[in-house]
Amino acid sequence: MSIFSFFVRRGTAPVARERLQILLAHERVATSGEGGDVVALLREEILAVIAKHFPIERDRVQVKLDRGSTVSTLEIGVEMPVDAKLGPRARVA
Amino acid sequence: MARVVVVTSGKGGVGKTTTTAAIGAALAQTGGAGGKGGERVVVVDFDVGLRNLDLIMGAERRVVFDLINVIQGDAKLHQALIRDKRIENLALLPASQTRDKDALTAEGVAQVIAELREKFDWIICDSPAGIERGAALAMHHADTAIIVTNPEVSSVRDSDRIIGLLDSKTERAAKGERVEKHLLLTRYDPVRAARGDMLKTEDVLEILSIPLLGIIPESQEVLRASNLGAPVTLNAPDSAPARAYADAVRRLRGETLDMVVPTERRGFVDRLFGRRVA
Ligand SMILES: Nc1ncnc2c1ncn2[C@@H]1O[C@H](COP(=O)(O)OP(=O)(O)OP(=O)(O)O)[C@@H](O)[C@H]1O
Ligand SMILES: [Mg+2]
């Protein structure tokens, strides 16, 4: 390790902090039981359906609810992994 | 033939999860043809409600299904297994964070272990602390046990209790066979040992009378690795704890090695300025 890299080393704590923030945001919803945030619950269920067919990272599924005065929209975004191999069960569906 | 290994301790916080991740990764990376790896390894989290192995392995964002989902038939085993992105032949089976502990049934666990035996060469089970149901189920199918112990009185006492359970309550015990038992001393502090304030390795070995698999020194590399979500053997392979874990894995495979406690190789700058707090 050079003297330069010693001075710029940031430590690992910022990474730990970021990982925890992402994780806990989802976990609190999942462990809070019934009556939680409906959008978050919906997201969990959509994730489960997709994960039955190919591995997916949790943050690749986004669910957004926009409440307007006359119309509300539910936006679901699923980012597919490039190498996703759809199994036979996926094709049937 | 697949080998089921339980990492257990009785006492909490002694280093079971750290050990499961480090040994799992080291097993998957070494051995096989030309030492290039090749044996298939799965690490299984039995700590229902307080899972942490996913976090230590850096796979927390990829968990959708877990052990309980598989037991209850909500997901197939292959849907719950998470392949490691860095080590090809390493996989994780996470515990459930949300379900009740009672969802872990003896029949369910037996079925999952039987299925894992078909797919993997090593099945490493990370036990929860305590001696209750979760710990009992984690050890039930073990061929081999790694008893993680810190060199201090309460940890040694709890390890003794766990050894008793391994000899009486497991599937092997019921068949009149023995679970192969190994002691792993962790969080070993060479400074305190030199001062004479820590139980000596010989003392612990004499009290528990099971063979020693390794001595893992206390090291901040363990904390750094957990912050980053990588087993210490992968994140800092040259560090003292990683080398100690690598030796332990060779002994687990049956090699005989001299028992040394690796020390940190400190670089020039580190020696000059001292270590930063991670
Ligand atoms: N060799 C070591 N050097 C320094 N810190 C360590 C070492 N081994 C474990 N630790 C730290 O000790 C704490 C407990 O470790 P770990 O989670 O692996 O224990 P555990 O036995 O799985 O705990 P639990 O009983 O709660 O499941 C963690 O903060 C971990 O980073
Ligand atoms: Mg643990």
XYZ file of C-alpha atoms and ligand atoms in Angstrom:
403
model
C 0.000 0.000 0.000
C 1.416 3.376 -0.971
C 1.376 6.466 1.212
C -1.099 8.009 -1.200
C -3.625 5.183 -0.929
C -3.302 5.349 2.845
C -4.509 8.925 2.878
C -7.403 8.429 0.485
C -8.690 5.250 2.162
C -12.233 6.040 3.270
C -12.865 3.013 5.376
C -15.692 0.566 4.975
C -18.276 2.178 7.248
C -19.951 4.269 4.485
C -20.595 1.087 2.502
C -22.062 -0.575 5.587
C -24.311 2.418 6.195
C -25.652 2.425 2.653
C -26.270 -1.329 2.597
C -28.198 -1.093 5.872
C -30.338 1.801 4.721
C -31.457 -0.066 1.614
C -32.040 -3.306 3.483
C -33.926 -1.894 6.444
C -36.245 0.222 4.340
C -37.656 -3.011 2.893
C -37.366 -5.143 5.981
C -39.337 -2.825 8.241
C -42.281 -3.096 5.905
C -42.004 -6.868 5.695
C -41.803 -7.378 9.468
C -44.459 -4.849 10.436
C -47.207 -7.301 9.456
C -50.709 -6.418 8.278
C -51.791 -2.870 7.539
C -48.374 -1.831 6.353
C -47.693 0.284 3.342
C -49.819 -1.290 0.607
C -47.417 -0.284 -2.157
C -44.526 -1.945 -0.359
C -46.548 -5.107 0.205
C -47.544 -5.156 -3.440
C -43.914 -4.841 -4.359
C -42.999 -7.848 -2.173
C -45.674 -9.948 -3.839
C -44.651 -8.929 -7.351
C -41.046 -9.723 -6.489
C -42.039 -13.194 -5.307
C -43.895 -13.933 -8.539
C -40.968 -12.844 -10.694
C -38.357 -14.593 -8.565
C -40.090 -17.917 -9.191
C -38.928 -17.698 -12.795
C -35.507 -16.093 -12.629
C -33.177 -14.641 -10.017
C -33.697 -10.925 -9.605
C -32.193 -8.241 -7.409
C -34.690 -6.647 -5.101
C -34.181 -3.091 -6.305
C -34.928 -4.068 -9.917
C -38.623 -4.048 -9.131
C -40.193 -0.646 -8.574
C -43.770 0.092 -7.688
C -45.086 3.648 -7.608
C -48.550 4.890 -6.785
C -49.525 8.335 -8.005
C -52.750 9.654 -6.582
C -54.249 12.341 -8.780
C -57.473 14.291 -8.229
C -59.363 12.461 -10.948
C -57.207 9.460 -11.727
C -54.564 7.476 -9.868
C -51.912 5.425 -11.581
C -49.967 2.437 -10.390
C -46.624 2.174 -12.114
C -44.737 -1.103 -12.016
C -41.218 -1.235 -13.382
C -39.293 -4.477 -13.677
C -35.749 -4.373 -14.913
C -34.905 -7.753 -16.419
C -31.415 -9.165 -16.049
C -29.791 -9.321 -19.508
C -29.058 -13.010 -19.212
C -32.457 -13.980 -17.811
C -33.371 -17.421 -19.042
C -37.089 -17.810 -18.938
C -37.956 -21.282 -17.773
C -40.721 -23.429 -19.279
C -43.106 -22.270 -16.569
C -42.592 -18.677 -17.582
C -43.447 -19.455 -21.172
C -46.676 -21.214 -20.245
C -47.878 -18.191 -18.325
C -20.498 -38.083 -0.423
C -21.974 -34.870 0.867
C -20.916 -33.696 4.292
C -23.226 -31.730 6.589
C -21.333 -29.425 8.954
C -22.987 -27.450 11.739
C -21.336 -24.309 13.097
C -22.595 -24.034 16.650
C -21.712 -22.625 20.083
C -24.524 -22.249 22.573
C -23.360 -18.767 23.500
C -24.314 -15.888 21.216
C -21.996 -13.543 19.390
C -18.914 -15.744 19.447
C -18.391 -15.786 15.661
C -20.586 -18.534 14.161
C -21.886 -16.520 11.235
C -18.455 -15.049 10.503
C -17.063 -18.593 10.556
C -19.796 -20.062 8.354
C -19.156 -17.441 5.672
C -15.361 -17.700 5.866
C -15.238 -21.487 5.842
C -17.917 -21.788 3.172
C -16.034 -19.432 0.853
C -12.660 -21.060 1.562
C -14.048 -24.541 0.897
C -15.584 -23.461 -2.392
C -12.404 -21.724 -3.532
C -9.908 -24.433 -2.700
C -9.705 -28.165 -3.244
C -11.077 -29.779 -6.376
C -8.931 -30.378 -9.447
C -5.624 -28.528 -9.184
C -6.785 -26.562 -6.167
C -9.006 -24.498 -8.461
C -12.106 -25.187 -6.486
C -14.824 -27.387 -7.748
C -16.506 -28.769 -4.691
C -20.008 -27.409 -4.447
C -20.727 -25.612 -1.192
C -23.929 -24.241 0.311
C -24.156 -22.151 3.476
C -27.527 -22.425 5.231
C -28.856 -19.869 7.707
C -30.880 -21.467 10.528
C -31.302 -18.251 12.498
C -35.007 -17.727 11.753
C -36.146 -14.212 12.627
C -32.615 -12.880 13.024
C -30.928 -13.853 9.808
C -27.532 -12.311 9.186
C -25.650 -14.677 6.944
C -27.141 -12.939 3.868
C -25.663 -9.641 5.057
C -22.233 -11.105 5.841
C -22.208 -12.790 2.407
C -23.322 -9.553 0.712
C -26.450 -11.142 -0.764
C -29.105 -9.264 1.197
C -30.495 -7.537 -1.883
C -31.078 -10.816 -3.635
C -33.142 -12.630 -1.014
C -36.716 -13.248 -2.079
C -37.409 -16.800 -0.880
C -35.994 -18.543 2.143
C -35.728 -21.847 3.997
C -39.247 -21.530 5.447
C -40.743 -20.831 2.014
C -39.159 -24.062 0.796
C -40.341 -26.052 3.830
C -43.885 -24.749 3.404
C -43.904 -25.425 -0.313
C -44.200 -21.773 -1.364
C -40.984 -22.015 -3.368
C -38.774 -24.730 -4.800
C -35.310 -25.192 -3.353
C -33.617 -23.919 -6.524
C -35.684 -20.738 -6.356
C -34.472 -19.993 -2.835
C -30.798 -20.799 -3.406
C -28.711 -17.709 -4.136
C -25.574 -18.309 -6.179
C -22.588 -16.289 -5.061
C -21.486 -13.748 -7.666
C -17.784 -14.046 -6.843
C -17.374 -17.761 -6.266
C -19.115 -19.902 -8.825
C -19.695 -23.061 -6.796
C -20.895 -21.328 -3.624
C -24.564 -20.825 -2.757
C -26.593 -19.427 0.137
C -29.906 -20.620 1.530
C -31.226 -17.720 3.627
C -33.352 -17.969 6.765
C -36.693 -16.231 7.009
C -36.710 -12.842 8.661
C -40.455 -12.535 9.050
C -41.827 -15.972 9.859
C -42.325 -17.582 13.182
C -39.604 -19.927 14.437
C -42.192 -22.716 14.721
C -42.432 -22.834 10.936
C -39.102 -24.651 11.025
C -40.298 -28.247 11.368
C -38.175 -31.342 11.881
C -39.660 -33.045 8.806
C -39.205 -29.924 6.701
C -35.561 -29.564 7.676
C -34.932 -33.272 7.032
C -36.366 -32.944 3.543
C -34.373 -29.833 2.670
C -31.114 -31.356 3.954
C -31.748 -34.531 1.946
C -32.281 -32.444 -1.188
C -29.162 -30.356 -0.499
C -27.100 -33.550 -0.104
C -27.901 -34.383 -3.731
C -26.781 -30.992 -5.019
C -23.764 -30.110 -2.883
C -20.563 -31.609 -1.488
C -20.551 -29.449 1.637
C -23.599 -28.176 3.514
C -22.554 -25.667 6.184
C -25.314 -24.852 8.687
C -25.089 -21.599 10.653
C -26.800 -22.314 13.981
C -28.641 -19.718 16.052
C -27.366 -19.152 19.588
C -28.942 -21.054 22.439
C -29.895 -24.681 22.901
C -33.526 -24.429 21.860
C -35.371 -25.726 18.830
C -33.484 -23.703 16.199
C -30.070 -24.810 17.449
C -31.288 -28.392 17.854
C -32.603 -28.499 14.269
C -29.430 -26.928 12.872
C -27.297 -29.687 14.409
C -29.693 -32.583 13.916
C -28.393 -33.864 10.575
C -24.751 -32.948 11.094
C -21.944 -35.352 10.236
C -19.434 -32.857 11.598
C -19.703 -30.038 14.139
C -17.530 -26.965 14.460
C -17.896 -25.685 17.999
C -17.037 -22.002 17.978
C -15.643 -20.925 21.324
C -14.105 -17.730 22.687
C -11.377 -18.138 25.291
C -13.541 -17.051 28.210
C -15.428 -18.917 30.908
C -19.060 -18.578 29.829
C -18.308 -19.478 26.227
C -16.407 -22.618 27.266
C -19.211 -23.676 29.567
C -21.833 -23.242 26.816
C -19.650 -25.171 24.367
C -19.537 -28.040 26.842
C -23.318 -28.040 26.935
C -23.508 -28.101 23.129
C -21.057 -31.008 22.974
C -23.417 -32.917 25.253
C -26.323 -32.268 22.892
C -24.293 -33.290 19.841
C -23.606 -36.615 21.571
C -27.206 -37.254 22.573
C -29.787 -35.421 20.484
C -28.620 -35.707 16.882
C -29.571 -38.135 14.145
C -26.124 -39.718 14.378
C -26.467 -40.131 18.144
C -29.819 -41.859 17.632
C -28.148 -44.338 15.272
C -25.392 -45.006 17.804
C -22.867 -43.111 15.681
C -20.801 -40.070 16.583
C -20.821 -36.582 15.198
C -17.235 -35.612 14.378
C -16.479 -32.645 16.634
C -13.923 -29.868 16.180
C -13.140 -26.911 18.386
C -12.577 -23.544 16.730
C -11.183 -20.879 19.052
C -12.143 -17.438 17.765
C -11.538 -13.813 18.756
C -8.229 -14.920 20.186
C -6.231 -11.929 21.387
C -2.461 -12.533 21.364
C -1.812 -9.482 23.554
C -4.147 -10.610 26.318
C -2.826 -14.146 25.933
C 0.726 -12.890 26.488
C -0.419 -11.010 29.579
C -1.914 -14.220 30.904
C -5.433 -12.798 31.171
C -7.023 -15.117 28.666
C -7.746 -18.801 29.041
C -4.924 -20.723 27.397
C -5.634 -22.861 24.369
C -4.336 -25.919 26.235
C -6.718 -25.181 29.106
C -9.736 -24.979 26.805
C -8.688 -28.149 24.990
C -8.185 -30.006 28.241
C -11.570 -28.948 29.586
C -13.558 -29.719 26.424
C -11.333 -32.561 25.173
C -12.166 -32.309 21.486
C -9.579 -31.750 18.744
C -8.646 -28.217 17.705
C -9.541 -27.096 14.193
C -7.907 -23.685 14.408
C -7.315 -20.478 16.304
C -8.772 -17.349 14.722
C -7.211 -14.130 16.018
C -9.246 -11.052 16.900
C -8.901 -8.732 13.909
C -10.491 -5.609 12.519
C -10.403 -7.253 9.090
C -13.478 -9.208 10.238
C -15.408 -5.973 10.783
C -14.209 -4.506 7.484
C -15.283 -7.616 5.597
C -18.725 -7.593 7.208
C -19.176 -3.907 6.360
C -18.497 -4.731 2.721
C -20.520 -7.937 2.664
C -17.756 -10.395 1.839
C -16.420 -13.384 3.764
C -13.083 -12.379 5.337
C -11.289 -15.156 3.423
C -12.407 -13.488 0.201
C -12.113 -9.827 1.154
C -8.681 -9.978 2.764
C -7.149 -13.374 1.946
C -3.730 -12.403 3.314
C -5.053 -11.146 6.644
C -4.400 -13.088 9.838
C -7.995 -14.322 10.336
C -8.284 -15.364 6.668
C -5.088 -17.411 6.851
C -6.284 -18.989 10.081
C -9.592 -19.901 8.429
C -7.754 -21.292 5.389
C -5.727 -23.567 7.677
C -8.892 -24.637 9.496
C -10.432 -25.644 6.161
C -7.400 -27.777 5.302
C -7.726 -29.540 8.648
C -11.446 -30.008 8.012
C -10.450 -31.806 4.814
C -8.217 -34.074 6.861
C -4.772 -32.509 6.518
C -2.434 -32.308 9.499
C -0.837 -28.880 9.927
C 1.167 -27.226 12.667
C -1.018 -25.029 14.837
C 0.127 -21.436 14.600
C -1.783 -18.245 15.256
C -1.229 -16.053 12.199
C -0.350 -12.446 12.906
C -1.120 -9.395 10.822
C 1.544 -8.555 8.254
C 1.616 -4.815 8.612
C 2.844 -2.604 5.826
C 5.386 0.156 6.313
C 2.792 2.927 6.427
C 0.582 1.011 8.834
C 3.490 0.553 11.178
C 4.383 4.219 10.911
C 0.944 5.667 11.564
C -0.777 2.814 13.350
C -4.012 1.361 12.081
C -6.975 3.521 11.319
C -10.187 2.691 13.095
C -12.193 0.923 10.399
N -11.978 -12.931 14.698
C -12.732 -11.854 14.956
N -12.152 -10.652 15.148
C -12.905 -9.565 15.408
N -14.240 -9.564 15.474
C -14.880 -10.732 15.274
C -14.178 -11.937 15.008
N -15.089 -12.932 14.852
C -16.303 -12.373 15.014
N -16.197 -11.044 15.269
C -17.279 -10.090 15.508
O -18.084 -10.570 16.561
C -19.449 -10.249 16.367
C -20.283 -11.520 16.406
O -19.908 -12.338 15.306
P -20.942 -13.317 14.599
O -22.148 -12.581 14.167
O -20.192 -14.089 13.580
O -21.307 -14.232 15.849
P -22.479 -15.307 15.979
O -21.946 -16.372 16.868
O -22.975 -15.711 14.645
O -23.594 -14.459 16.739
P -25.123 -14.920 17.022
O -25.049 -15.906 18.153
O -25.803 -13.655 17.408
O -25.627 -15.520 15.763
C -19.515 -9.531 15.035
O -19.520 -8.172 15.261
C -18.229 -9.941 14.336
O -17.783 -8.958 13.431
Mg -24.980 -15.678 13.857
